[in-house]
Tab-separated table of C-alpha atoms in Angstrom:
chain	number	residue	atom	x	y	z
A	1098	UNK	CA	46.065	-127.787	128.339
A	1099	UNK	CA	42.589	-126.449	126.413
A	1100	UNK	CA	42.348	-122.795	128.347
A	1101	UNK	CA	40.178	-120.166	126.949
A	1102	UNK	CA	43.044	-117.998	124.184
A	1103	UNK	CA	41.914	-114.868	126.739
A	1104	UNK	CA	42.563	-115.993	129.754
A	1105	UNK	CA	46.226	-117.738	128.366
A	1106	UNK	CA	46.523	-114.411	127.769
A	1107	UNK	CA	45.993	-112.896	130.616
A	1108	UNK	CA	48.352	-115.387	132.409
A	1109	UNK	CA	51.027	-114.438	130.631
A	1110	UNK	CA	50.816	-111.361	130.293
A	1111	UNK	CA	50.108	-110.830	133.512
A	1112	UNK	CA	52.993	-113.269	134.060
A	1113	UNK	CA	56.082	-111.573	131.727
A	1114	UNK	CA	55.223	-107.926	133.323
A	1115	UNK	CA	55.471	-109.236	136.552
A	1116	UNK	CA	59.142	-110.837	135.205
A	1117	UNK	CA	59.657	-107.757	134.014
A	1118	UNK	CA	58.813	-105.192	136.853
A	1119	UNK	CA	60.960	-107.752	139.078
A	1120	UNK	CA	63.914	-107.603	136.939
A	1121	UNK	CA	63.917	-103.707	137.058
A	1122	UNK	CA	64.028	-104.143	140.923
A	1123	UNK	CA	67.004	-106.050	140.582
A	1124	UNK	CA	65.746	-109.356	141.102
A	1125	UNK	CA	63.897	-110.439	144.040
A	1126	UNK	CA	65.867	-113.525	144.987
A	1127	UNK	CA	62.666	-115.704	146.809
A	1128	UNK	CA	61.306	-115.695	143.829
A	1129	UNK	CA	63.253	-115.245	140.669
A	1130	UNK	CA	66.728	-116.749	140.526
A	1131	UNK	CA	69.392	-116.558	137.857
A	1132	UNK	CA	69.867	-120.051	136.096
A	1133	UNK	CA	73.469	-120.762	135.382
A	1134	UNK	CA	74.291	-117.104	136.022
A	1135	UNK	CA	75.991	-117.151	132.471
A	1136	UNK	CA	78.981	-114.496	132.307
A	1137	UNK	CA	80.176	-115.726	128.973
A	1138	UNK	CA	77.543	-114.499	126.079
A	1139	UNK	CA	75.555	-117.192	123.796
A	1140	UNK	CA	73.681	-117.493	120.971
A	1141	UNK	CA	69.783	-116.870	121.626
A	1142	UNK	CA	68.045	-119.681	120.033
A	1143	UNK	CA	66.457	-118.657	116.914
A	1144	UNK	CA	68.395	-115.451	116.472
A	1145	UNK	CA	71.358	-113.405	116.142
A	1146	UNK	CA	71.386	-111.326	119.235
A	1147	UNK	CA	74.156	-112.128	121.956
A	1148	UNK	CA	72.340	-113.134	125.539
A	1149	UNK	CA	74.221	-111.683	128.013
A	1150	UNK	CA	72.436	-113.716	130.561
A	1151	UNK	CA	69.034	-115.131	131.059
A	1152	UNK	CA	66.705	-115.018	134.638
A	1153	UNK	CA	63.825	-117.071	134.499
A	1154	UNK	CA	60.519	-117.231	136.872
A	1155	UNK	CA	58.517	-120.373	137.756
A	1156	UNK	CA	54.612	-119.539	137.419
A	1157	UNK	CA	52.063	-121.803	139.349
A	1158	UNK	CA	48.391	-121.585	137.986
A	1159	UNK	CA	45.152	-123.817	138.238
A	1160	UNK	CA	44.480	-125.532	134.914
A	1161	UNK	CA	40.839	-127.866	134.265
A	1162	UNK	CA	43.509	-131.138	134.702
A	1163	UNK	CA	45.075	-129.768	137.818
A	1164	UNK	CA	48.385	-127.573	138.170
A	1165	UNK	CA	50.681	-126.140	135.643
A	1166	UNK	CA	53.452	-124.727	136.073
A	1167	UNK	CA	55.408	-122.625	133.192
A	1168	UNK	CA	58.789	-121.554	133.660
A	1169	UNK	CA	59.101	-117.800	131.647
A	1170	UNK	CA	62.508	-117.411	130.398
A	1171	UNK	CA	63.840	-113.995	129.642
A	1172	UNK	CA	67.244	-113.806	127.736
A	1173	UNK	CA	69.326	-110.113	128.916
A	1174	UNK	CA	71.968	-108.558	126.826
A	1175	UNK	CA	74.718	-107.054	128.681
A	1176	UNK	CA	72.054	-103.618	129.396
A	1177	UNK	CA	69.586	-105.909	130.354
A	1178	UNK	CA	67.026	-105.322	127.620
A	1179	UNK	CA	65.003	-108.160	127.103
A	1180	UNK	CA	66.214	-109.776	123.759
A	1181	UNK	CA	64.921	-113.166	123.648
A	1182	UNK	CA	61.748	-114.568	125.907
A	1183	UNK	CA	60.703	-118.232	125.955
A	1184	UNK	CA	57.831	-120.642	127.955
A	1185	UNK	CA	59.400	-124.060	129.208
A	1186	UNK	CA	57.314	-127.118	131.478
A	1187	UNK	CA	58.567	-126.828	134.268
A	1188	UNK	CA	57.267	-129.775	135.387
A	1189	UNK	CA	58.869	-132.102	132.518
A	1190	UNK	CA	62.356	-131.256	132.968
A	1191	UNK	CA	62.210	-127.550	131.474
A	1192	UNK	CA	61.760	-129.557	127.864
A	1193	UNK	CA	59.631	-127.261	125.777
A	1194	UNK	CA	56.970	-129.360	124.728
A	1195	UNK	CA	54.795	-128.827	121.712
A	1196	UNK	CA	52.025	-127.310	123.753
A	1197	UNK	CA	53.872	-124.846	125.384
A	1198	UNK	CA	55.002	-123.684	121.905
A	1199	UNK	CA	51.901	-122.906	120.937
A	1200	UNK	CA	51.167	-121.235	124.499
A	1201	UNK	CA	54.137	-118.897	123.717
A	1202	UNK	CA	52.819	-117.217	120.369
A	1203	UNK	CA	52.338	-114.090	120.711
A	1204	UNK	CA	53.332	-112.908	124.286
A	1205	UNK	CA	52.017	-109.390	125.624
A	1206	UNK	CA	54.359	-107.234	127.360
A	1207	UNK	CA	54.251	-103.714	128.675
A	1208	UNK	CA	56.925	-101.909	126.940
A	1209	UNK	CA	57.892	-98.990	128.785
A	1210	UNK	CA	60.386	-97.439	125.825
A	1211	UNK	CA	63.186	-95.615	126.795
A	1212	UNK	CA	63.975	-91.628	125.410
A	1213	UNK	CA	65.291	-91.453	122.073
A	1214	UNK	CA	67.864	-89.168	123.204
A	1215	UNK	CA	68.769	-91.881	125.625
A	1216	UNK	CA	70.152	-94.129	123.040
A	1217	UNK	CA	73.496	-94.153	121.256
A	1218	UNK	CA	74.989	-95.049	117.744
A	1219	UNK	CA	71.096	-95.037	116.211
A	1220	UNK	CA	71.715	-94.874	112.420
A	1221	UNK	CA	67.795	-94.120	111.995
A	1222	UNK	CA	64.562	-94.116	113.668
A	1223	UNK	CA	61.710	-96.422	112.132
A	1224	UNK	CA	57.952	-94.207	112.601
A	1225	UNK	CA	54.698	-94.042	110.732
A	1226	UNK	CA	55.230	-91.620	108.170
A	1227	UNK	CA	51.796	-89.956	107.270
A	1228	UNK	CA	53.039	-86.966	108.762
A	1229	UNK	CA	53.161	-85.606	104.947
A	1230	UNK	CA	53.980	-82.133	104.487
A	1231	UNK	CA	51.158	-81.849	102.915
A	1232	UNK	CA	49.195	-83.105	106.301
A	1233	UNK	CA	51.121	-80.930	108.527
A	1234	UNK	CA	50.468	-77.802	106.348
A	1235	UNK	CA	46.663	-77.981	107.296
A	1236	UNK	CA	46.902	-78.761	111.321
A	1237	UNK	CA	46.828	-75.854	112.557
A	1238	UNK	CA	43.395	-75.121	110.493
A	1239	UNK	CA	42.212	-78.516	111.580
A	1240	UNK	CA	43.364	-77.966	115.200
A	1241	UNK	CA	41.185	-74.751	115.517
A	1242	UNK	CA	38.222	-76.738	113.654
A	1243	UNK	CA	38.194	-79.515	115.956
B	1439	UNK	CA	78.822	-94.427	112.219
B	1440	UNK	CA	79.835	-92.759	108.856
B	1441	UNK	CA	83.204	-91.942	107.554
B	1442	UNK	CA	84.211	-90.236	104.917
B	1443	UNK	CA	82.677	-92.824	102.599
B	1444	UNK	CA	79.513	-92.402	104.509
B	1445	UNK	CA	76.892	-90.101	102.867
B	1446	UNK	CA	73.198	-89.150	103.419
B	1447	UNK	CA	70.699	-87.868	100.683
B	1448	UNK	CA	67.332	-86.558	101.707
B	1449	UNK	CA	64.174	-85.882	99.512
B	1450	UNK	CA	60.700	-85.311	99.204
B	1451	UNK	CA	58.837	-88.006	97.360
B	1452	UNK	CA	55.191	-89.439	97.602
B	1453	UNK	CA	53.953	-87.019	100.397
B	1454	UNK	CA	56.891	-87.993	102.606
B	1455	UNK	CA	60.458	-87.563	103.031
B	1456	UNK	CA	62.654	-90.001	102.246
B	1457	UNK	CA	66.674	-90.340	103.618
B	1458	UNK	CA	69.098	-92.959	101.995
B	1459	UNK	CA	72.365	-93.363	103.630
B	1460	UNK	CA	75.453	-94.710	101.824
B	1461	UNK	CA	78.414	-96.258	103.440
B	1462	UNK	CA	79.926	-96.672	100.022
B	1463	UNK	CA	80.450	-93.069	98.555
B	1464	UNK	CA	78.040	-90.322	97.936
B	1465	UNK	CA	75.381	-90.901	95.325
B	1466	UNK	CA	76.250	-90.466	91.377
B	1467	UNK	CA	74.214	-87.428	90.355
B	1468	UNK	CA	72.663	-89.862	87.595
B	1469	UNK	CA	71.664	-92.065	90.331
B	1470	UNK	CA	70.183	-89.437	92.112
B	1471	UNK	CA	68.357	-87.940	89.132
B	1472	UNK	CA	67.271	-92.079	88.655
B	1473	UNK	CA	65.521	-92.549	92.009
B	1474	UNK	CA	64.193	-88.948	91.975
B	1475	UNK	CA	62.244	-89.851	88.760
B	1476	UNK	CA	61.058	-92.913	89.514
B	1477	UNK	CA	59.451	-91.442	92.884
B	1478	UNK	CA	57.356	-88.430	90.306
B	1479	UNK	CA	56.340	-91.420	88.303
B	1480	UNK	CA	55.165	-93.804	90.782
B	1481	UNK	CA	53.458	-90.763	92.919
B	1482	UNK	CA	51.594	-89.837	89.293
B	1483	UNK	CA	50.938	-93.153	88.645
B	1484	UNK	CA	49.567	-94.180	91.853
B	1485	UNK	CA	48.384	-91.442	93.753
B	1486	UNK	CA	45.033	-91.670	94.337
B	1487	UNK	CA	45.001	-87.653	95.016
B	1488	UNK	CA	45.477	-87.108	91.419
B	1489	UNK	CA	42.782	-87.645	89.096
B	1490	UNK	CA	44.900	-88.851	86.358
B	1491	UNK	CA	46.534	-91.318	88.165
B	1492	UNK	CA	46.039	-95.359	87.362
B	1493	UNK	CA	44.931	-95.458	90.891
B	1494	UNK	CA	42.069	-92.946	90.416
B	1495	UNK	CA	41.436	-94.422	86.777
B	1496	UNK	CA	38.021	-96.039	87.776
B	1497	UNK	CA	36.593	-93.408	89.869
B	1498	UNK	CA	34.077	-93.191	87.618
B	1499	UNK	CA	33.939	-96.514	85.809
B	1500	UNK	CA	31.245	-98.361	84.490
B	1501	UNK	CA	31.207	-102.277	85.809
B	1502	UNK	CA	33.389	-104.432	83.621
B	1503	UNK	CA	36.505	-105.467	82.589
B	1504	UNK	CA	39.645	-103.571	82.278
B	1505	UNK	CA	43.236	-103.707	81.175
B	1506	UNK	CA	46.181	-102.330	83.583
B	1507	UNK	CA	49.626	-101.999	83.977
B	1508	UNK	CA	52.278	-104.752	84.670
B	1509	UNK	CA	53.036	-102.337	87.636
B	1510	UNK	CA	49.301	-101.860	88.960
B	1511	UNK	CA	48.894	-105.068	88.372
B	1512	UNK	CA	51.805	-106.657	90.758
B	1513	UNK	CA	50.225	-104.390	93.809
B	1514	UNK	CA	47.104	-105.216	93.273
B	1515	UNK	CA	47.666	-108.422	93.289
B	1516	UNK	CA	49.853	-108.389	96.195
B	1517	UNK	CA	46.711	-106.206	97.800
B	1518	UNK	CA	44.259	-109.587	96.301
B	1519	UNK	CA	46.831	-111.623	98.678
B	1520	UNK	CA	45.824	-109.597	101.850
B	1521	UNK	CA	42.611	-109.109	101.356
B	1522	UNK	CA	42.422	-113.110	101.308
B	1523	UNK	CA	44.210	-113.214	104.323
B	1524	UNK	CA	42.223	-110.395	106.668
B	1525	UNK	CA	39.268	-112.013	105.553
B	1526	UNK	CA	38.453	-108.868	103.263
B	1527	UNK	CA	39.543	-106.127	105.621
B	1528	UNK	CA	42.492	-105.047	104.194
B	1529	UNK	CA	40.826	-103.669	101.005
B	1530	UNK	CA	42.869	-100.969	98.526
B	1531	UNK	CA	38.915	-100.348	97.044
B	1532	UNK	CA	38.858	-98.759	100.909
B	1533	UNK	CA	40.058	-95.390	98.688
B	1534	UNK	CA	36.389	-94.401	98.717
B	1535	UNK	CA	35.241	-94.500	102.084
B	1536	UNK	CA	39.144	-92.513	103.079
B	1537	UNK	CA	37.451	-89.515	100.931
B	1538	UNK	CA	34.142	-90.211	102.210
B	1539	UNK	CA	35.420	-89.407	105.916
B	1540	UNK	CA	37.354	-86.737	104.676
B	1541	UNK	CA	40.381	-88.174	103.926
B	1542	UNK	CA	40.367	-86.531	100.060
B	1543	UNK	CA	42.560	-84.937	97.561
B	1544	UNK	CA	41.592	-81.521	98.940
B	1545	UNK	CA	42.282	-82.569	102.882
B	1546	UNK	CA	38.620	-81.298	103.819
B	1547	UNK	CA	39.140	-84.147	107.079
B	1548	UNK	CA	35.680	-83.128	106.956
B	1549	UNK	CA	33.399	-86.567	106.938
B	1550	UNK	CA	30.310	-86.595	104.715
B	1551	UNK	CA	26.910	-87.438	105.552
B	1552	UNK	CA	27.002	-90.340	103.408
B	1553	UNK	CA	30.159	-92.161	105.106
B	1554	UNK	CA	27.619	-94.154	106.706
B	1555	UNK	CA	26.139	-95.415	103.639
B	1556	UNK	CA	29.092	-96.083	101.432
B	1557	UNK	CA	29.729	-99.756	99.770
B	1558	UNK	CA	32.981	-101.082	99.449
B	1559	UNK	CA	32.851	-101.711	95.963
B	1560	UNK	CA	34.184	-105.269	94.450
B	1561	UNK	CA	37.319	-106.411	92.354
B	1562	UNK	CA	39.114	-109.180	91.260
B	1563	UNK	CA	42.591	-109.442	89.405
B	1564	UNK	CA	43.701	-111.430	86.667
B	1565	UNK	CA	47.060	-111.320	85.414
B	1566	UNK	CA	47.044	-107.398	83.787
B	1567	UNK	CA	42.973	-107.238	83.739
B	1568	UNK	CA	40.833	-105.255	86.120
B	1569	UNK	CA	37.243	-106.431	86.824
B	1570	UNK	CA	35.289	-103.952	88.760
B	1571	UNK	CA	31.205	-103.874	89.496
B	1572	UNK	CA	31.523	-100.076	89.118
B	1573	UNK	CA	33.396	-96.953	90.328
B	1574	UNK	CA	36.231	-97.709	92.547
B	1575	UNK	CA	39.320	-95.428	94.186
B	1576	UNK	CA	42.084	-97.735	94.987
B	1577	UNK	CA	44.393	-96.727	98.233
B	1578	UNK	CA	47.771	-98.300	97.846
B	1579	UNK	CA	48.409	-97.174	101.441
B	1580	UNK	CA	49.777	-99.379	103.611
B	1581	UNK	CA	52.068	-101.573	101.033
B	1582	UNK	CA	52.843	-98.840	97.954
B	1583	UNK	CA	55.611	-97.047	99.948
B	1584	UNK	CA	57.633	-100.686	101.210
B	1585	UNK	CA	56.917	-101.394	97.186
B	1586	UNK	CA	58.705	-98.385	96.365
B	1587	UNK	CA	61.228	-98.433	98.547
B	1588	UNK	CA	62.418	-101.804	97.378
B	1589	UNK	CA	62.249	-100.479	93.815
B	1590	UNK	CA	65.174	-97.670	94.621
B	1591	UNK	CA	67.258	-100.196	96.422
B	1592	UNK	CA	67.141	-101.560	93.463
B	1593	UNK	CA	68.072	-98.728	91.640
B	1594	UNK	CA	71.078	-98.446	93.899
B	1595	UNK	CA	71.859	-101.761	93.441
B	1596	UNK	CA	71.927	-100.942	89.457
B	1597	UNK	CA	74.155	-98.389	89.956
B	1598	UNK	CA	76.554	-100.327	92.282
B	1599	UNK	CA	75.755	-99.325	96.089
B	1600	UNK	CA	76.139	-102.388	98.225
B	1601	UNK	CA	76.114	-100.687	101.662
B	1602	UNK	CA	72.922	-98.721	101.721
B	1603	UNK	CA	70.098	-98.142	104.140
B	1604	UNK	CA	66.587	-96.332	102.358
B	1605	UNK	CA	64.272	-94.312	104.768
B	1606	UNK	CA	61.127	-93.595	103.560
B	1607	UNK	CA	59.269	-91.427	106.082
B	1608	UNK	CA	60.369	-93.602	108.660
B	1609	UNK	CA	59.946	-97.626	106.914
B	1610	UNK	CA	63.299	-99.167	105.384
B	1611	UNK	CA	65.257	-101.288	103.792
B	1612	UNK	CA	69.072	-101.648	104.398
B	1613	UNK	CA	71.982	-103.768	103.741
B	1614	UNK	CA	75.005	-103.480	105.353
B	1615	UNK	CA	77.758	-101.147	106.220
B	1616	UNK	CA	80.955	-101.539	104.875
B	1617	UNK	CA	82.178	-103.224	107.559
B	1618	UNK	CA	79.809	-105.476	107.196
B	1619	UNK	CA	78.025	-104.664	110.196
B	1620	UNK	CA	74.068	-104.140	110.822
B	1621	UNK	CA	72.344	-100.615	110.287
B	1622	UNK	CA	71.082	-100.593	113.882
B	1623	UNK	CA	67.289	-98.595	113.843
B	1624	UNK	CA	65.328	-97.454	116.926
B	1625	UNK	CA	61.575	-98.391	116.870
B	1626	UNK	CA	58.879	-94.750	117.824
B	1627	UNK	CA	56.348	-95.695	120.026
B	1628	UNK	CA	52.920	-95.118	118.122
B	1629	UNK	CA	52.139	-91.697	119.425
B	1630	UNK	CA	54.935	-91.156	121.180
B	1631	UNK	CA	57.595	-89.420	119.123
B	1632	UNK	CA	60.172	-88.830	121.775
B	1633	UNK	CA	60.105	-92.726	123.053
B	1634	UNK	CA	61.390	-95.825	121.436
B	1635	UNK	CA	60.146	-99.146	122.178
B	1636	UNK	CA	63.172	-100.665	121.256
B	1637	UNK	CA	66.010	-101.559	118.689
B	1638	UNK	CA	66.576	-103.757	115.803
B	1639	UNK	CA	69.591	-104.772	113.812
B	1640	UNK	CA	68.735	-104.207	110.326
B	1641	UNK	CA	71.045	-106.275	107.592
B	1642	UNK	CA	69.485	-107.471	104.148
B	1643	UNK	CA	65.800	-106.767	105.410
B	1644	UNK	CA	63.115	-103.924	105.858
B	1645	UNK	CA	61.254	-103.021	108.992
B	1646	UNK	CA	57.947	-100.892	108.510
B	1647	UNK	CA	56.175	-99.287	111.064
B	1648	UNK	CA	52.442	-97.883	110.855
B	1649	UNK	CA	50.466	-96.237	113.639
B	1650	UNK	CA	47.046	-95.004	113.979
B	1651	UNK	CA	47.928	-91.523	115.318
B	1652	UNK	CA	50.143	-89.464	112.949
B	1653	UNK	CA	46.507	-89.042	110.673
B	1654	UNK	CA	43.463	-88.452	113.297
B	1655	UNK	CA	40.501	-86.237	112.205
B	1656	UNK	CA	37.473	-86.086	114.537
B	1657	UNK	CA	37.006	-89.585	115.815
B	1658	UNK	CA	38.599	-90.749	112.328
B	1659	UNK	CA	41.954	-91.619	111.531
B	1660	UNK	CA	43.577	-93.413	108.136
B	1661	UNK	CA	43.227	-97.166	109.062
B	1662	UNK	CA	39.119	-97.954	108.682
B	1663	UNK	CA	37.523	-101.162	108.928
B	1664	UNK	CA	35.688	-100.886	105.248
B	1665	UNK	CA	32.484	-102.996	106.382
B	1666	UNK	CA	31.693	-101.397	109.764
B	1667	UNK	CA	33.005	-98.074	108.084
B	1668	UNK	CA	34.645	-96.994	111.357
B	1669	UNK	CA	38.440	-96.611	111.893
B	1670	UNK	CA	40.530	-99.438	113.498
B	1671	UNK	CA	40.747	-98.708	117.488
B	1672	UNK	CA	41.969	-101.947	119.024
B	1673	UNK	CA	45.043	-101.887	118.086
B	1674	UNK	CA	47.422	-98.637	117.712
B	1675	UNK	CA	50.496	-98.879	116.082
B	1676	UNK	CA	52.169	-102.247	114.020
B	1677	UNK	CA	55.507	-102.677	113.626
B	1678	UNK	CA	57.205	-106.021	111.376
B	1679	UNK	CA	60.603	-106.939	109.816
B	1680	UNK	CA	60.818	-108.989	106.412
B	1681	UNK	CA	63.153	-109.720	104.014
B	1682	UNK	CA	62.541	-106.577	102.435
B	1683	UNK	CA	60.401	-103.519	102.765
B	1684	UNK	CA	57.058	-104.339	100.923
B	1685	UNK	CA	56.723	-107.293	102.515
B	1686	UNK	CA	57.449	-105.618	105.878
B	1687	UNK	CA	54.772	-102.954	104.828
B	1688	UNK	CA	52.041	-105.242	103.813
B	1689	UNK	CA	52.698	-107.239	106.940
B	1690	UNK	CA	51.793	-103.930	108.848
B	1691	UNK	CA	49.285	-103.291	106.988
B	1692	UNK	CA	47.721	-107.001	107.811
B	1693	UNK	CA	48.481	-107.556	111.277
B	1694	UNK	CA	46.632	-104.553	112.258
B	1695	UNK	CA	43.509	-105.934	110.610
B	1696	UNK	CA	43.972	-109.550	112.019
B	1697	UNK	CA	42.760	-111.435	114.660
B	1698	UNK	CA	45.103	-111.957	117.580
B	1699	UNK	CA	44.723	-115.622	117.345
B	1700	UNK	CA	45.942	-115.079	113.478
B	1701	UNK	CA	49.125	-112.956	113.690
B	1702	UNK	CA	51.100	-115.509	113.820
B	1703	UNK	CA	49.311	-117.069	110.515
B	1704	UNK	CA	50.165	-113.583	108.629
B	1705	UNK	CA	53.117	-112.870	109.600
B	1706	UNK	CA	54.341	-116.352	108.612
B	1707	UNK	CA	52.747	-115.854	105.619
B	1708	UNK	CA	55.412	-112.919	104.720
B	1709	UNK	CA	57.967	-113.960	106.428
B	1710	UNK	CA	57.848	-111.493	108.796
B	1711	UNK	CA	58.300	-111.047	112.657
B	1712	UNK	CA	55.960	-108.117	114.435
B	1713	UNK	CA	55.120	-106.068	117.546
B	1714	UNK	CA	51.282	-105.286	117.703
B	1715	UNK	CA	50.394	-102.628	119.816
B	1716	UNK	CA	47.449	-102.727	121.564
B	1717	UNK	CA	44.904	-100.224	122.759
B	1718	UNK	CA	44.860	-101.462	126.261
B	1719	UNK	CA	48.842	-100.348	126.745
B	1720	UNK	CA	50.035	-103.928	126.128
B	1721	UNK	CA	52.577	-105.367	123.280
B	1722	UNK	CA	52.139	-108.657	121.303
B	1723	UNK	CA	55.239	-109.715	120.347
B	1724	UNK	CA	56.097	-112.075	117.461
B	1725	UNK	CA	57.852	-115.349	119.076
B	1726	UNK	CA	60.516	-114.970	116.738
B	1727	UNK	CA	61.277	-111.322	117.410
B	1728	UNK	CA	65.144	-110.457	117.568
B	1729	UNK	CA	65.438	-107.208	118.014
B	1730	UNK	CA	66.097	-105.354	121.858
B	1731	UNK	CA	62.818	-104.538	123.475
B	1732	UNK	CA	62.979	-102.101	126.484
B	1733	UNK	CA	60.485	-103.389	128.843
């Protein structure tokens, strides 16, 4: 496939927030299914986080040599955050091919966060730090300057 | 969590504050009086708000060739590294064109009329010597705080803590808990302080995280492109995990100058795994990334 960088892109990112915005529906089952349904946790490939389960969505798109279709992968823990995310062929078997690799790098998605005083046994919170206390001493000046 | 074994020492050091937890026993007051003076020497050493810093040496330097320390030296060349790999935009000489917009010693935030006209001036590195083609303030942001916080793991290290985690306003470096478990960190959304993006299990590695919002001043804020002399606005907030801090830091610190179609390029180049956050509300996210995002 030779598509424009932008507009792979825009496919998938237009492609993992849909995944996404179905999975926080539940699922729609006409168009995403479960594969395997795994209830016993695995290894995510290329990491150390436990997959709870994965869903995956087949996406159907025009390409210059005729139709493509990707399968998006997204790999759950047991809250169902999103831990691992991968891009298969789906029309060679589901065997990531080298092309697909490379259509994979760098996926967008919308991250829509979750309160911090939502989440539980946090030993720290990783920010940008050039709130100095020198900075903050002066805001309020620079607030009424502004 | 922590036990009894579990401690937490906080400080001010290098305009920020600065947590390290133990899960080993409280720090030694000689290790504490250690790391404390290590963070007044590197903040007089490398400040570039102090005039008698190394950092602020060549403010007013004729063109030629100096000698510097083994120190100065290793960021430097580290910062040579980056600039290579933004194609020039990551640029410590950038120190300049910070006070120039305001960004100074005295926090005017008040930009000059001759921002628009300043010249990032040119360097090269050689083992310990300096060339310069005249004055130049050097800004060690964006990869002098990951150096430093690798420097007092090692001073824990030296004074035998093996299950530590080191916050420096907010980038870190950790090992493991006793147990031998992960230090498990929440990831701020940039500009959103009461949000996380996400998790990550931190164990033998240091996560940085640099946004464009904590340091805004009129239609300025820290992170300036130092040809176009305009701040960065395509891209909001960086976040990247490395083996240890620095490289974590400097990986920031270069994704957020880097083409989209490079990130991948840097961050293998520091072994490092990222989030970009882009301006339009979007995420890139390293292909590699393992920690929990909540999408």
């Amino acid at each position: 496939m030779t598509f424009p960088r932008t507009r792979r892109n825009a496919i998938i990112g237009a492609l993992v927030v849909g995944v996404g915005a179905l999975l926080s529906y539940r699922f729609v089952p006409t168009i995403v299914r479960s594969i395997g349904g795994n209830a016993s946790p695995q290894m995510a490939s290329g990491s150390d986080l436990i997959v709870a389960r994965e869903v995956s969505a087949v996406a159907t798109y025009d390409a210059p040599n005729g139709t493509d279709k990707v399968r998006f992968t997204l790999g759950l823990d047991s809250g169902d955050a999103v831990v691992a995310v991968k891009s298969t062929d789906a029309l060679k078997g589901d065997a990531t091919n080298e092309n697909l690799a490379k259509f994979s790098e760098g996926l967008l998605l919308v991250i829509r966060g979750k309160k911090l005083s939502e989440l539980t046994s946090i030993d720290r919170v990783g920010k940008s730090s050039l709130t100095t206390a020198a900075f903050n001493t002066i805001l309020p000046d620079l607030q009424k300057r502004l | 969590m922590m036990d009894k074994r579990g401690a937490e020492f906080t400080f001010d050091g290098i305009g920020t504050s600065w947590c390290i937890l133990t899960d080993d026993g409280s720090l030694r007051e000689e290790t504490v009086e250690c790391v404390l003076c290590y963070m007044r020497v590197f903040n007089a050493r490398f400040s570039r708000f102090l005039n008698d810093s190394e950092a602020s040496a060549f403010r007013n330097a004729e063109a030629g060739e100096y000698p510097i320390s083994e120190e100065f030296a290793t960021l430097l060349s580290r910062a040579d590294e980056l600039r290579r790999l933004t194609g020039g935009l990551y640029d410590p000489a950038v120190g300049g064109l910070l006070e120039q917009a305001g960004y100074d010693a005295a926090y005017s935030m008040v930009p000059r009329p001759d921002v628009v006209q300043f010249v990032l001036p040119k360097w090269e590195i050689t083992g310990q010597m300096l060339t310069i083609d005249g004055p130049v303030v050097f800004d060690l942001g964006g990869m002098g705080k990951g150096f430093c916080i690798d420097r007092v793991a090692e001073i824990l290290e030296n004074h035998n803590h093996r299950h530590y985690l080191v916050d420096g306003g907010g980038d870190m470096y950790a090992t493991t808990k006793r147990d031998g478990g992960p230090w498990r960190v929440a990831i701020e959304y940039p500009g959103k302080p009461d949000v996380a993006v996400g998790t990550v299990e931190l164990e033998n590695r240091g996560i940085a995280v640099s946004d464009s919002f904590r340091c805004r001043w009129k239609e300025w804020h820290h992170i300036v492109h130092p040809l176009l002399r305009v701040p960065i606005e395509t891209v909001i907030g960086v976040t990247a995990t490395a083996r240890n801090a620095w490289d974590a830091d400097c990986a920031t610190s270069a994704l957020f100058f880097s083409d989209e179609n490079r990130c991948d390029e840097v961050a293998k180049f520091l072994r490092s795994r990222y989030l970009v956050f882009r301006t339009d509300g979007t995420t890139r996210v390293s292909p590699d990334w393992d920690g929990v995002l909540f999408v």
